[in-house]
Structures are given as structure tokens and as C-alpha cells.
Coordinates of C-alpha atoms in Angstrom, one line a residue:
Chain A
M495 CA -19.1 4.1 19.0
I496 CA -17.4 3.5 15.6
L497 CA -14.9 6.5 14.8
V498 CA -14.6 6.8 11.0
W499 CA -11.4 8.9 9.8
I500 CA -12.6 11.1 7.0
E501 CA -9.7 11.6 4.5
N502 CA -9.9 14.9 2.6
S503 CA -8.0 17.2 0.2
G504 CA -8.8 20.2 -1.3
G505 CA -12.1 20.5 0.5
Q506 CA -13.4 17.3 -0.5
A507 CA -13.7 13.7 0.8
L508 CA -12.5 10.3 -0.7
S509 CA -14.9 8.4 -2.0
V510 CA -13.2 5.4 -0.2
S511 CA -14.0 7.4 3.0
W512 CA -17.9 7.4 2.0
E513 CA -17.4 3.5 1.4
T514 CA -15.9 3.1 5.0
I515 CA -18.9 5.0 6.6
G516 CA -21.4 2.5 4.8
V517 CA -19.0 -0.6 6.4
A518 CA -18.9 1.3 9.6
R519 CA -23.1 1.2 9.5
S520 CA -23.2 -2.2 8.7
L521 CA -21.0 -3.2 11.8
A522 CA -21.9 -0.8 14.2
G523 CA -25.6 -2.3 15.1
D524 CA -27.1 0.1 17.5
A525 CA -24.2 2.0 18.4
P526 CA -23.6 5.4 16.8
V527 CA -21.0 6.1 13.8
A528 CA -19.2 9.5 14.2
A529 CA -17.1 10.8 11.7
A530 CA -13.7 12.6 12.1
V531 CA -12.9 14.9 9.7
F532 CA -9.9 17.2 10.1
G533 CA -8.7 19.7 7.7
P534 CA -10.0 22.9 5.5
D535 CA -13.8 22.7 5.2
A536 CA -14.1 20.3 8.0
A537 CA -17.5 21.4 9.1
A538 CA -19.2 21.2 5.6
I539 CA -17.4 17.7 5.0
G540 CA -18.9 16.5 8.5
E541 CA -22.3 17.6 7.5
Q542 CA -21.9 15.5 4.1
A543 CA -20.5 12.6 6.4
I544 CA -23.9 12.6 7.9
A545 CA -25.8 12.7 5.0
R546 CA -24.0 9.5 4.0
G547 CA -25.0 7.6 7.2
A548 CA -23.0 8.8 10.3
D549 CA -24.7 9.8 13.2
Q550 CA -22.4 12.8 14.2
A551 CA -19.1 14.3 13.5
F552 CA -16.3 15.7 15.4
V553 CA -14.5 18.1 12.9
C554 CA -11.3 20.3 13.4
D555 CA -10.5 23.2 10.8
H556 CA -7.0 24.0 12.5
E557 CA -4.2 25.0 10.3
T558 CA -2.0 22.0 11.3
F559 CA -4.3 19.7 9.5
T560 CA -3.9 21.7 6.2
A561 CA -0.5 20.0 4.9
Y562 CA -1.3 16.3 5.7
R563 CA 1.4 14.9 8.5
V564 CA 0.6 11.7 10.3
D565 CA 0.9 12.9 13.7
P566 CA -1.5 15.4 14.1
H567 CA -4.5 13.4 12.8
A568 CA -3.4 10.1 15.0
S569 CA -3.1 11.9 18.3
L570 CA -6.4 13.4 18.1
L571 CA -8.1 10.4 16.9
A572 CA -6.3 9.0 19.8
E573 CA -8.1 11.5 22.2
L574 CA -11.3 11.0 20.6
A575 CA -10.8 7.3 20.9
Q576 CA -10.2 7.7 24.6
A577 CA -12.9 9.9 25.4
H578 CA -15.8 8.5 23.7
E579 CA -15.6 4.6 24.4
V580 CA -14.7 4.0 20.8
T581 CA -14.6 0.3 20.0
T582 CA -13.6 0.5 16.5
V583 CA -11.6 3.2 14.2
M584 CA -11.8 2.9 10.6
A585 CA -10.3 4.5 7.7
G586 CA -9.6 3.9 3.8
A587 CA -6.6 1.8 3.2
T588 CA -4.8 4.4 1.2
T589 CA -1.3 5.8 1.9
R590 CA -2.7 8.4 4.3
G591 CA -5.1 6.0 6.4
T592 CA -2.7 3.2 6.7
D593 CA -0.3 5.8 8.3
V594 CA -2.7 7.4 10.3
L595 CA -4.4 4.1 11.7
G596 CA -0.7 2.6 12.1
A597 CA 0.1 5.3 14.2
L598 CA -2.8 5.3 16.4
S599 CA -2.2 1.4 16.7
V600 CA 0.9 2.2 18.8
D601 CA -0.9 4.9 21.1
L602 CA -4.0 2.3 21.4
D603 CA -1.8 -0.7 21.5
A604 CA -4.6 -2.0 19.5
G605 CA -4.4 -4.4 16.6
L606 CA -4.6 -3.2 13.3
I607 CA -6.3 -5.3 10.2
T608 CA -5.5 -3.2 6.9
D609 CA -7.2 -3.4 3.4
A610 CA -10.2 -5.4 4.2
V611 CA -12.4 -6.5 1.4
E612 CA -15.2 -8.1 3.9
A613 CA -15.7 -7.3 7.6
S614 CA -18.1 -8.7 10.2
T615 CA -18.4 -8.7 14.0
E616 CA -18.7 -12.1 15.8
G617 CA -19.6 -11.0 19.6
D618 CA -16.8 -8.6 20.7
S619 CA -14.6 -9.7 17.8
L620 CA -14.0 -8.0 14.5
V621 CA -13.7 -10.5 11.6
A622 CA -12.2 -9.0 8.1
K623 CA -10.9 -10.7 4.9
R624 CA -8.0 -9.1 3.0
P625 CA -5.7 -10.3 0.0
V626 CA -2.4 -11.3 1.1
F627 CA 0.7 -12.6 -0.8
S628 CA -0.4 -9.7 -3.1
G629 CA -3.6 -11.1 -4.0
K630 CA -2.6 -14.6 -4.3
L631 CA -4.3 -15.7 -1.0
V632 CA -7.0 -14.3 1.1
A633 CA -6.6 -14.3 5.0
T634 CA -9.2 -13.9 7.8
V635 CA -7.9 -12.1 10.4
T636 CA -9.6 -11.8 13.7
S637 CA -9.5 -9.0 16.1
P638 CA -10.6 -10.7 19.6
A639 CA -11.0 -7.5 21.8
A640 CA -11.6 -3.8 21.3
P641 CA -10.6 -1.5 20.3
H642 CA -10.3 -2.7 16.8
L643 CA -8.5 -0.9 14.0
L644 CA -9.4 -1.4 10.4
T645 CA -8.5 0.3 6.9
I646 CA -10.9 -0.6 4.1
R647 CA -9.9 -1.3 0.4
G648 CA -11.4 1.1 -2.0
R649 CA -14.2 0.3 -4.5
A650 CA -14.5 -3.0 -2.2
F651 CA -17.9 -1.9 -0.7
P652 CA -20.6 -0.2 -2.0
Q653 CA -20.9 3.8 -1.4
P654 CA -24.1 5.1 0.4
E655 CA -25.9 7.7 -1.5
P656 CA -26.1 11.0 0.4
D657 CA -29.5 11.4 2.4
E658 CA -30.0 15.1 3.0
S659 CA -32.8 14.5 5.4
R660 CA -30.4 12.8 7.8
S661 CA -29.5 15.2 10.5
G662 CA -26.6 14.9 13.7
E663 CA -24.5 17.0 15.9
V664 CA -21.2 18.4 14.3
T665 CA -18.8 19.3 17.0
A666 CA -15.9 21.4 16.6
V667 CA -12.9 19.9 18.8
D668 CA -9.5 21.3 19.3
P669 CA -6.4 19.9 17.8
A670 CA -4.2 17.4 20.0
L671 CA -1.0 18.8 19.0
S672 CA 0.3 22.5 18.3
E673 CA 2.4 23.3 15.4
D674 CA 5.5 23.4 17.6
E675 CA 4.9 19.6 18.7
I676 CA 4.6 18.3 15.1
P677 CA 8.2 17.6 13.6
V678 CA 7.6 17.2 10.2
K679 CA 7.1 20.2 8.0
E680 CA 5.9 20.7 4.3
T681 CA 7.9 22.6 1.9
G682 CA 6.3 21.6 -1.3
F683 CA 3.7 19.7 -3.0
E684 CA 3.4 18.9 -6.7
A685 CA 0.2 17.9 -7.7
A686 CA 0.1 15.0 -10.2
S687 CA -0.9 16.3 -13.8
G688 CA -4.5 15.9 -14.0
E689 CA -4.4 12.3 -14.8
I690 CA -6.8 9.7 -12.9
S691 CA -4.9 7.9 -10.3
L692 CA -5.0 4.2 -10.4
A693 CA -6.4 3.9 -6.9
D694 CA -9.6 6.0 -7.8
A695 CA -10.1 4.9 -11.3
A696 CA -13.3 2.8 -12.2
I697 CA -11.5 2.2 -15.8
I698 CA -7.9 1.4 -16.2
V699 CA -6.2 0.5 -19.6
S700 CA -2.7 -0.9 -19.4
G701 CA -0.1 -1.6 -21.9
G702 CA 2.7 -4.1 -21.4
R703 CA 5.7 -4.9 -23.3
G704 CA 3.9 -5.4 -26.3
V705 CA 3.8 -1.4 -26.6
G706 CA 7.3 -1.4 -27.9
G707 CA 8.5 1.8 -26.3
P708 CA 7.1 4.9 -24.8
E709 CA 5.5 6.5 -27.5
G710 CA 3.6 3.1 -27.6
F711 CA 1.7 4.3 -24.8
E712 CA 0.0 7.1 -27.0
P713 CA -3.1 4.7 -28.1
I714 CA -3.1 3.3 -24.6
R715 CA -3.9 6.9 -23.3
E716 CA -6.0 7.9 -25.9
L717 CA -8.4 5.0 -24.9
A718 CA -8.1 5.7 -21.4
A719 CA -9.2 9.4 -22.2
V720 CA -12.2 8.3 -24.4
L721 CA -13.3 6.0 -21.2
G722 CA -12.6 8.6 -18.5
G723 CA -10.0 5.9 -17.4
A724 CA -6.5 5.9 -15.9
V725 CA -3.2 4.6 -17.6
G726 CA -1.7 1.5 -16.2
A727 CA 1.1 -0.5 -17.3
S728 CA 3.3 -3.7 -16.6
R729 CA 6.3 -4.0 -14.6
A730 CA 8.6 -4.4 -17.9
T731 CA 7.5 -1.3 -19.2
V732 CA 8.3 0.8 -16.0
D733 CA 11.6 -1.1 -15.9
A734 CA 12.4 0.1 -19.3
G735 CA 11.6 3.5 -18.6
W736 CA 8.9 3.9 -21.0
I737 CA 6.5 5.2 -18.5
P738 CA 6.8 6.3 -14.8
Y739 CA 6.6 3.9 -11.8
E740 CA 3.1 5.6 -10.5
H741 CA 1.6 3.6 -13.5
Q742 CA 3.0 0.3 -12.5
V743 CA 0.2 -2.3 -11.6
G744 CA 1.0 -5.4 -10.0
Q745 CA 3.1 -7.0 -7.1
T746 CA 5.5 -4.3 -6.7
G747 CA 2.9 -1.7 -8.1
K748 CA -0.3 -1.0 -7.5
V749 CA -3.1 -3.3 -6.5
V750 CA -6.1 -2.1 -8.4
S751 CA -9.8 -3.4 -8.5
P752 CA -11.5 -1.3 -11.3
D753 CA -14.7 -2.2 -12.8
L754 CA -12.9 -2.4 -16.0
Y755 CA -9.4 -3.5 -16.7
I756 CA -8.2 -3.5 -20.4
A757 CA -4.6 -5.2 -21.0
A758 CA -3.0 -4.7 -23.8
G759 CA 0.2 -6.4 -25.1
I760 CA 0.3 -7.7 -21.2
S761 CA 1.4 -11.3 -21.1
G762 CA -0.3 -11.7 -17.5
A763 CA 2.6 -12.5 -15.4
V764 CA 2.0 -13.9 -12.1
Q765 CA 3.2 -10.6 -10.6
H766 CA 1.0 -8.2 -12.8
Q767 CA -2.3 -10.8 -12.2
A768 CA -1.7 -10.2 -8.3
G769 CA -2.1 -6.5 -8.9
M770 CA -5.1 -6.7 -11.1
R771 CA -7.0 -10.2 -10.7
T772 CA -10.0 -8.7 -8.8
S773 CA -11.1 -6.3 -11.2
K774 CA -14.7 -6.8 -12.2
V775 CA -14.0 -7.3 -16.0
I776 CA -11.1 -7.9 -17.7
V777 CA -10.3 -7.8 -21.3
A778 CA -7.2 -9.0 -23.0
I779 CA -5.4 -7.7 -26.2
N780 CA -2.3 -9.7 -27.2
K781 CA -0.9 -11.1 -30.2
D782 CA -0.1 -14.6 -28.6
P783 CA -3.1 -16.6 -28.2
D784 CA -1.6 -18.5 -25.3
A785 CA -0.6 -15.7 -23.2
P786 CA -1.5 -16.2 -19.7
I787 CA -3.6 -13.1 -19.3
F788 CA -6.4 -14.8 -21.6
K789 CA -7.0 -17.5 -18.7
L790 CA -7.9 -14.4 -16.4
A791 CA -9.6 -12.4 -18.7
H792 CA -13.5 -12.4 -19.6
Y793 CA -13.2 -11.1 -23.2
G794 CA -10.2 -11.6 -25.3
I795 CA -8.8 -10.2 -28.8
V796 CA -6.0 -11.9 -30.4
G797 CA -4.1 -9.5 -32.3
D798 CA -1.9 -6.5 -32.7
L799 CA -3.0 -3.9 -30.0
F800 CA -1.7 -1.2 -32.4
D801 CA -5.0 -2.3 -34.5
Y802 CA -7.4 -2.9 -31.9
V803 CA -6.7 -0.2 -29.4
P804 CA -7.4 2.8 -31.5
A805 CA -10.3 0.9 -33.1
L806 CA -11.9 0.4 -29.6
S807 CA -11.5 4.3 -29.2
E808 CA -13.3 5.3 -31.8
A809 CA -16.0 2.7 -31.1
F810 CA -16.6 3.9 -27.7
K811 CA -16.2 7.5 -29.1
K812 CA -19.3 6.8 -31.2
R813 CA -21.2 5.3 -28.0
L814 CA -20.3 8.1 -25.5
T815 CA -20.8 11.0 -27.3
Chain B
M1403 CA 25.9 8.5 11.9
R1404 CA 24.4 5.3 11.6
V1405 CA 21.7 4.1 9.1
I1406 CA 19.5 1.2 9.9
V1407 CA 17.8 -1.0 7.3
C1408 CA 15.0 -3.2 8.1
T1409 CA 14.3 -6.4 6.2
K1410 CA 12.6 -9.7 6.2
E1411 CA 12.5 -12.8 4.0
T1412 CA 9.5 -13.4 1.6
P1413 CA 8.5 -16.1 -1.0
D1414 CA 9.9 -15.1 -4.3
T1415 CA 7.5 -13.2 -6.1
A1416 CA 7.1 -15.6 -9.4
A1417 CA 6.2 -18.4 -6.6
A1418 CA 2.9 -20.2 -7.2
V1419 CA 1.7 -19.7 -3.5
D1420 CA -0.9 -22.2 -2.1
V1421 CA -2.4 -23.1 0.9
V1422 CA -2.1 -26.4 2.8
E1423 CA -3.7 -27.4 6.2
G1424 CA -4.2 -23.6 6.7
K1425 CA -0.7 -22.6 5.8
A1426 CA 1.0 -20.5 3.0
T1427 CA 3.1 -22.8 1.1
W1428 CA 5.3 -22.0 -2.4
G1429 CA 6.6 -25.5 -3.2
D1430 CA 10.3 -25.4 -3.9
A1431 CA 10.3 -21.5 -4.5
P1432 CA 13.3 -19.9 -2.5
L1433 CA 12.7 -17.1 0.1
V1434 CA 14.5 -14.0 -0.8
I1435 CA 14.8 -10.7 0.6
N1436 CA 11.6 -8.6 0.6
P1437 CA 11.5 -7.3 -3.0
W1438 CA 10.9 -3.9 -1.8
D1439 CA 13.8 -4.1 1.0
E1440 CA 16.4 -4.3 -1.9
Y1441 CA 15.7 -0.3 -2.3
T1442 CA 15.6 0.1 1.2
V1443 CA 19.3 -1.5 1.5
Q1444 CA 20.5 0.3 -1.5
E1445 CA 19.1 3.6 -0.3
G1446 CA 21.3 3.1 3.1
I1447 CA 24.3 2.3 0.9
N1448 CA 23.7 5.4 -1.1
L1449 CA 23.5 7.3 1.9
K1450 CA 27.2 6.5 3.0
E1451 CA 28.2 9.3 0.0
Q1452 CA 26.3 11.8 2.2
G1453 CA 27.9 11.3 5.7
A1454 CA 26.4 8.2 6.8
S1455 CA 29.1 6.1 8.7
T1456 CA 27.8 2.6 9.2
V1457 CA 24.6 0.9 7.5
T1458 CA 23.3 -1.7 9.8
V1459 CA 21.0 -4.4 8.5
L1460 CA 18.2 -5.3 11.0
A1461 CA 15.8 -7.8 10.7
L1462 CA 13.4 -10.1 13.0
G1463 CA 12.2 -13.5 12.1
G1464 CA 14.0 -17.2 12.3
E1465 CA 16.6 -19.1 10.5
D1466 CA 15.2 -18.3 6.9
T1467 CA 15.8 -14.5 7.8
R1468 CA 19.7 -15.0 7.5
E1469 CA 19.4 -15.4 4.0
A1470 CA 18.0 -11.9 3.4
I1471 CA 20.4 -10.3 6.1
K1472 CA 23.3 -12.2 3.9
H1473 CA 21.8 -10.6 0.8
A1474 CA 21.8 -7.1 2.3
L1475 CA 25.3 -7.7 3.6
A1476 CA 26.5 -8.6 0.2
M1477 CA 24.8 -5.6 -1.4
G1478 CA 27.3 -3.7 0.7
C1479 CA 25.8 -3.4 4.2
D1480 CA 28.3 -2.9 7.2
D1481 CA 26.9 -5.0 9.8
A1482 CA 23.9 -6.8 11.0
A1483 CA 21.9 -7.7 13.7
L1484 CA 19.1 -10.7 13.9
I1485 CA 16.1 -10.5 16.4
A1486 CA 14.9 -13.9 16.9
D1487 CA 12.6 -15.5 19.7
E1488 CA 9.9 -17.6 19.9
A1489 CA 7.9 -15.0 21.3
F1490 CA 7.8 -13.3 18.0
A1491 CA 6.6 -16.9 16.2
Q1492 CA 3.2 -15.5 15.8
V1493 CA 2.9 -12.2 15.4
D1494 CA 1.1 -8.9 13.9
S1495 CA 2.8 -6.1 12.5
L1496 CA 2.8 -3.8 16.0
T1497 CA 4.5 -6.7 17.7
V1498 CA 7.3 -6.9 15.2
A1499 CA 7.8 -3.2 15.4
K1500 CA 8.0 -3.6 19.1
G1501 CA 10.8 -6.1 18.5
L1502 CA 12.5 -3.7 15.5
A1503 CA 12.4 -0.8 17.9
G1504 CA 13.7 -2.5 20.7
G1505 CA 16.7 -3.6 18.1
V1506 CA 17.3 -0.1 17.2
R1507 CA 17.6 1.3 20.6
Q1508 CA 20.5 -1.0 21.1
F1509 CA 22.4 1.5 19.3
D1510 CA 23.1 5.3 20.2
D1511 CA 24.1 6.8 16.9
V1512 CA 21.0 6.1 14.8
G1513 CA 20.2 9.1 12.9
L1514 CA 17.8 7.3 10.2
V1515 CA 16.0 3.9 10.0
I1516 CA 14.7 2.7 6.4
T1517 CA 12.2 0.4 5.7
G1518 CA 10.4 -0.9 2.3
K1519 CA 6.8 0.6 1.7
M1520 CA 5.7 -2.8 2.7
T1521 CA 6.2 -7.0 2.5
T1522 CA 5.2 -8.7 -0.5
D1523 CA 3.7 -11.6 1.9
A1524 CA 1.7 -9.7 4.5
N1525 CA 1.0 -6.5 2.4
G1526 CA 0.3 -4.6 5.5
G1527 CA 2.3 -1.1 5.1
A1528 CA 1.8 -0.1 8.3
L1529 CA 5.1 -1.2 10.2
P1530 CA 7.3 1.7 9.4
V1531 CA 5.0 4.2 11.1
Q1532 CA 4.5 1.8 14.0
L1533 CA 7.8 1.7 14.3
G1534 CA 8.6 5.3 14.1
R1535 CA 5.8 6.0 16.6
L1536 CA 7.1 3.6 19.1
L1537 CA 10.6 5.3 18.9
G1538 CA 9.0 8.8 19.2
W1539 CA 10.7 9.8 15.9
P1540 CA 9.2 11.4 13.1
T1541 CA 7.9 9.1 10.1
V1542 CA 8.0 9.7 6.4
T1543 CA 6.4 7.3 4.3
Y1544 CA 6.4 6.4 0.6
V1545 CA 9.6 8.2 0.0
A1546 CA 10.6 8.5 -3.8
K1547 CA 13.7 10.7 -3.2
I1548 CA 16.0 11.9 -0.8
Q1549 CA 16.5 15.3 -1.5
S1550 CA 18.9 16.0 1.2
F1551 CA 20.3 14.2 4.2
D1552 CA 22.2 16.5 6.4
V1553 CA 24.4 14.7 8.9
D1554 CA 25.6 17.6 10.5
G1555 CA 22.1 19.9 10.6
K1556 CA 20.5 16.8 11.6
S1557 CA 17.7 17.1 9.1
I1558 CA 16.3 14.9 6.2
T1559 CA 14.4 16.5 3.2
V1560 CA 12.4 13.9 1.3
E1561 CA 9.7 13.6 -1.8
R1562 CA 6.6 11.6 -1.0
L1563 CA 4.8 9.5 -3.3
V1564 CA 1.0 10.1 -2.2
E1565 CA -2.3 9.9 -3.9
G1566 CA -2.6 12.9 -5.7
G1567 CA 0.9 13.8 -6.0
R1568 CA 4.1 14.3 -4.7
Q1569 CA 4.5 16.0 -1.2
I1570 CA 7.9 17.4 -0.1
V1571 CA 8.7 17.3 3.6
T1572 CA 11.5 18.3 5.8
A1573 CA 11.9 16.1 9.2
P1574 CA 14.5 16.4 11.9
L1575 CA 16.8 13.4 12.4
P1576 CA 16.7 10.9 13.9
A1577 CA 13.7 9.8 12.0
V1578 CA 12.1 6.7 10.1
I1579 CA 11.3 6.5 6.5
S1580 CA 9.8 4.2 4.3
V1581 CA 10.6 3.8 0.4
V1582 CA 9.2 3.1 -2.9
K1583 CA 10.7 1.4 -5.8
E1584 CA 11.0 4.9 -7.6
I1585 CA 13.9 5.7 -5.1
N1586 CA 16.8 3.9 -6.6
E1587 CA 18.1 1.3 -9.0
P1588 CA 19.4 -1.8 -6.4
G1589 CA 22.7 -3.1 -7.2
Y1590 CA 23.4 -6.4 -7.5
P1591 CA 25.9 -8.3 -4.7
S1592 CA 29.3 -8.3 -5.7
F1593 CA 31.6 -11.6 -5.7
M1594 CA 33.2 -10.0 -2.7
G1595 CA 30.3 -8.9 -1.3
I1596 CA 28.9 -12.3 -1.5
R1597 CA 32.4 -13.7 0.3
K1598 CA 32.1 -11.5 3.0
A1599 CA 28.4 -11.8 3.8
A1600 CA 29.0 -15.6 4.1
R1601 CA 31.7 -15.2 6.9
A1602 CA 30.1 -12.1 8.5
Q1603 CA 29.6 -12.6 12.4
Y1604 CA 26.6 -10.7 13.8
P1605 CA 24.8 -10.8 17.3
T1606 CA 21.3 -12.6 17.5
W1607 CA 19.0 -11.0 20.2
S1608 CA 16.3 -12.3 22.1
A1609 CA 13.3 -10.4 23.3
A1610 CA 15.0 -10.5 26.7
D1611 CA 18.3 -9.3 25.4
L1612 CA 16.4 -6.3 24.0
G1613 CA 14.5 -5.7 27.5
L1614 CA 11.1 -6.7 25.8
D1615 CA 9.3 -8.3 28.8
A1616 CA 6.0 -6.8 28.2
D1617 CA 3.2 -8.5 26.5
L1618 CA 4.3 -9.4 22.8
S1619 CA 1.2 -11.3 21.9
A1620 CA -0.4 -10.4 18.6
K1621 CA -3.7 -8.3 18.7
V1622 CA -4.8 -9.9 15.7
D1623 CA -4.7 -13.2 14.2
W1624 CA -4.9 -14.8 10.7
T1625 CA -7.5 -17.1 11.7
N1626 CA -8.0 -18.5 7.8
L1627 CA -6.2 -18.5 4.9
E1628 CA -7.6 -19.6 1.4
K1629 CA -7.1 -19.3 -2.2
P1630 CA -9.3 -16.3 -4.0
P1631 CA -12.5 -17.6 -6.1
V1632 CA -11.2 -18.5 -9.3
K1633 CA -12.8 -17.1 -12.6
A1634 CA -14.6 -20.1 -14.4
G1635 CA -13.6 -21.0 -18.0
D1636 CA -11.5 -19.0 -20.6
A1637 CA -11.9 -15.7 -22.0
E1638 CA -14.7 -15.2 -24.7
I1639 CA -12.4 -14.4 -27.6
I1640 CA -13.9 -12.0 -29.9
S1641 CA -13.0 -12.9 -33.6
A1642 CA -15.0 -10.8 -35.9
G1643 CA -14.0 -10.5 -39.6
S1644 CA -12.2 -6.9 -39.7
V1645 CA -10.5 -5.0 -36.7
Q1646 CA -13.8 -2.7 -36.9
E1647 CA -16.1 -5.3 -36.7
A1648 CA -14.1 -6.8 -33.7
A1649 CA -14.1 -3.5 -31.8
E1650 CA -17.8 -2.6 -32.2
Q1651 CA -18.4 -6.0 -30.8
L1652 CA -16.3 -5.6 -27.8
A1653 CA -17.8 -2.4 -27.0
D1654 CA -21.5 -3.4 -27.1
K1655 CA -20.6 -6.3 -24.6
L1656 CA -18.8 -4.1 -22.4
M1657 CA -21.5 -1.5 -22.5
E1658 CA -23.9 -4.5 -21.6
E1659 CA -21.8 -5.2 -18.8
K1660 CA -22.4 -2.0 -17.6
V1661 CA -18.8 -1.2 -16.5
I1662 CA -18.8 1.8 -18.6

């Protein structure tokens, strides 16, 4: 059995969890794929997981899962893995997915492959490819013996469409830990300000040193809003205090892989490239025709971002409304 | 109460990394302290103002790792320990975590272990939680701010930077945290600090010294390493007459690419 941890918040599964079910399906052969859903609305999300390709679901809607903590998730996954002849446990390569499978690797004394962009089986081995050295190299990582633990990079695999005709058993399970056994307590949560996060975004519009100051991100934000995308930034702009760190793309920021990446006023230092080079289509807008970003880009405009970015916003408004 | 900061060395982030005979190489570029760990080390030092008595830098690796330790000492760590053993020559993050956990257990007054959110070479990110789980201590990852560090009450309250927002959590000490860049501004090593670091004596432990005689072999191996496929050719430069015309042309092309 392959067990897939379905990350959810606000009663919704993350799209990377459905992508993970798709990968699990392709690795499982004749073996069953089971979804593990812990948290509010677990049963409903379990049904959705079956529609997306799981054969069955283990669900636990216990209050210890309402606020995320790593321990209750890892301990319950460990119990399920030991009870059901699980060969592989998988999750999305998010902050939480890395946490949960990392903790599980200790409980099962099992190898962990993180952030896979390709995965296959060879006999009893699990073989995956993952970017290392911040995307400058790709490693093939082999886990020779079960249990295997694998996290999947978001947007690297297709998302299976829901098939409502699929059916499977949804089994309620008890939590492995009581609240008294969980040392970490949540005392607050500040939701991000409604902006689309970089990790989920299909489109990212990023600004670099060329924006000139905090207000220079305004046209970037406007274009991102028109395209329904997220706002990214180079390290220089974050270090200058023009935009918060959570927008930083690159080696010491986020590594992203959107369908479209528009780099405005970004020269394209190797550290920035490491964070965005796997984007499907890259557009560069820069005054300097020799900027390294043009080597990576599919389309380029040599010119002032303050002319071209607002003009692009207008051009897309016409096409998208 | 002792705070332990963990580090290792990585190639300078500006280095052009290549593959030669299946191994990663980076030309003449220096090995430096893992960039994320400068925040780790600085946060440990900052906690001395809040009651931490000693900040110890702990690392696992070979001779190159001494450079990362020297950097941490020069920034202001009080002492250091290196875990070096052939048994750790080819390892995965779980094995590194076992080694570091063995190192942490050499001290009986540890209140907090701090790591970076990941290393810039292996990019795994699982080590902090593996280390915490092995020690049996609560682990809180991706910490952007320590709101309170209460040595007497033995608790820590932090803000975590996670998908969708900031989670504020409290955990009893001893604990393990991993930190992100937002947490502080790392200081530069001082001249005095560099001199002190160059003279520093610290223990080097083998796996046997740490009582790690169990199986330390890696559960996963890097079986191949390659450069990612490169895009062929340069960008198609849009150079229409006016700004508007160029924007219209580019918009049409991106609509055709079906990425919008």
C-alpha cells in the first residue's frame, strides 16, 4: 500500500496533495493507494481523494489536528504505516509535508527523498530525481528498501481530474496522540493578506533592483493582479527593505516553478536563476540588453519596466475581460 | 542554559556548480558557512541577551567544516564541537541527524538547538525535525521571530512562516527550532572575533565517542548527478515600434503559449 498524506487547511486539500495522489497511482502498480486525511472535514476530503484516484481513505477529524503541529500527524501516519504493510508514504514538498515526513523518517527509521520532480520504481527500489544545489544540479536519489518516504514538488506533476464515479472505503481512525502528549501549542495565526502565495502561483511577476524603491513594486503588483498571479522579488529588493522576505525568489528565498515568470528589472544573478529557472515560460524586461536574465528567458523586452509593465497590464486587461 | 547552533559548509552561492565524474564541483569557489546558518548563529548569539549562558556551535563533517565553525566562532559563539568520522562520509539527512543528536547529548544543560531552514547544497529541509524527533524534543521549523525565550519558565514562543500566514506557537524547553532569513541581520565577524576563532581549541568526536555504534549507513543514496537541461538559444526579443505595440505583441504570444 502507498499512503498519501493529504495536506489540508480550511476544509480544503492543497492541489499538491492531488498531484501526489497522481504520482502514487503511477508508482503503485497493483497495490492500493490510500489517502490519510487528518483535520476538520477529513471525511469529505477523503471522498475527494478517492475521486482523484485513491482507493481508500483513513480519516481523523480530531481537535488535535485543528491547528497544525507536526507530532500528531507523524505519529498517526507511523501507526497506519505499521498496521497496513505500507511500502511508501508520500506528501507534497511543502513546509508541513517536509516536517511530517521528516519526523516519520525517524519513527520508521526510513530514508526520505524530498522535493522530487520525477519518480519511478525499479524492483523494490524507489528512484527519484530532485533539484539540488538550489537547482544548479539534478540528483537521482535511490531508496533501495521499503519503507520509502517521498515528498513531491508542487506543480511538477499533473493533477488528476476528479472522477465522481470512483468509490472506496473511508475509514475513521483514532488519533495516536492526545492533546496532553503534544508539547507544542498554537497561540495565534495571522493569515497572509489575501495575496496569492508564491508556492501556489501559476503566474509570478517579479521585480528587481530596477524597480528603484518600495513604490516601484506598484506596477508589478498591478500586472500580477490582472493576471491573477503572485508578486515575486529579487534578493536585492528584499535586502533593501522594499518588500517583505516572503516574496523573495532565489537560492535563499523560494524556489518556484510557475507556468509564467515575468522578471522585471531583474538582471538574473545565478542565485536568482536557481529559484526560477524551471518556470515553463520566462519573460524578461530589462534596460540592459546584456543582462544574464535574457539568456534564460524565452521572451525579452529591452526597455524600461515602468513603460512596459503598465502597458502589459493594459494589454492583458483587454484580453482577459 | 546552553544554546547549540548547528552548521555545515557549502559552496559559495555565487559558484557555478558543475558535475565531473559524477561528483559536484565548484572550481575555485570557496566553501563557506551555509548561508542560512549565519542567521542560525546570529540568533543563538542574540539569545545571550535573554538569558542563554553559552552558545556552542556544533557541526558534522570533514576538515572543510572547520571553516564554517571558525566563522561561527568569529561571529561570537563561545565554544564548538566537531563530529568527524568516516562513518559519516556518505550519508543522508537522517544519519546526519543521528550524529548531531549524539553531539547534543554530550551536553547536559542544553535549552535550545537552532538550525538553518535547510542547506544550500542538499536543499532537504528535513534535518531539523529529524534531529528534534530523535532527541524527543518539540521541534518548530521555519521560525521568523522568537517572541519570547523564557529560561526560568523553560518555554519559547515563536512565529513560524508557513504557507498561508504566520503561526504563533509556544513550546517547552528544551526544543529544536529552524530559522528563516527574516529572523535577524547577521553581524560580520569582528577582528577580535577572527583572532579568537583562529586560536580556538575544541573537541572532535568520532561516532564511537558519541556512543553511536548502531547502523549509520544511509537509507537513500545519490546515485547520479547531472546538470539540468538548458534552454536552447536566446530569448526572442520583442522590439516593436511603440511601447504599446510591443506589449500587445508579447501579450498575444503569451496567450498563444497557453500559460495565462
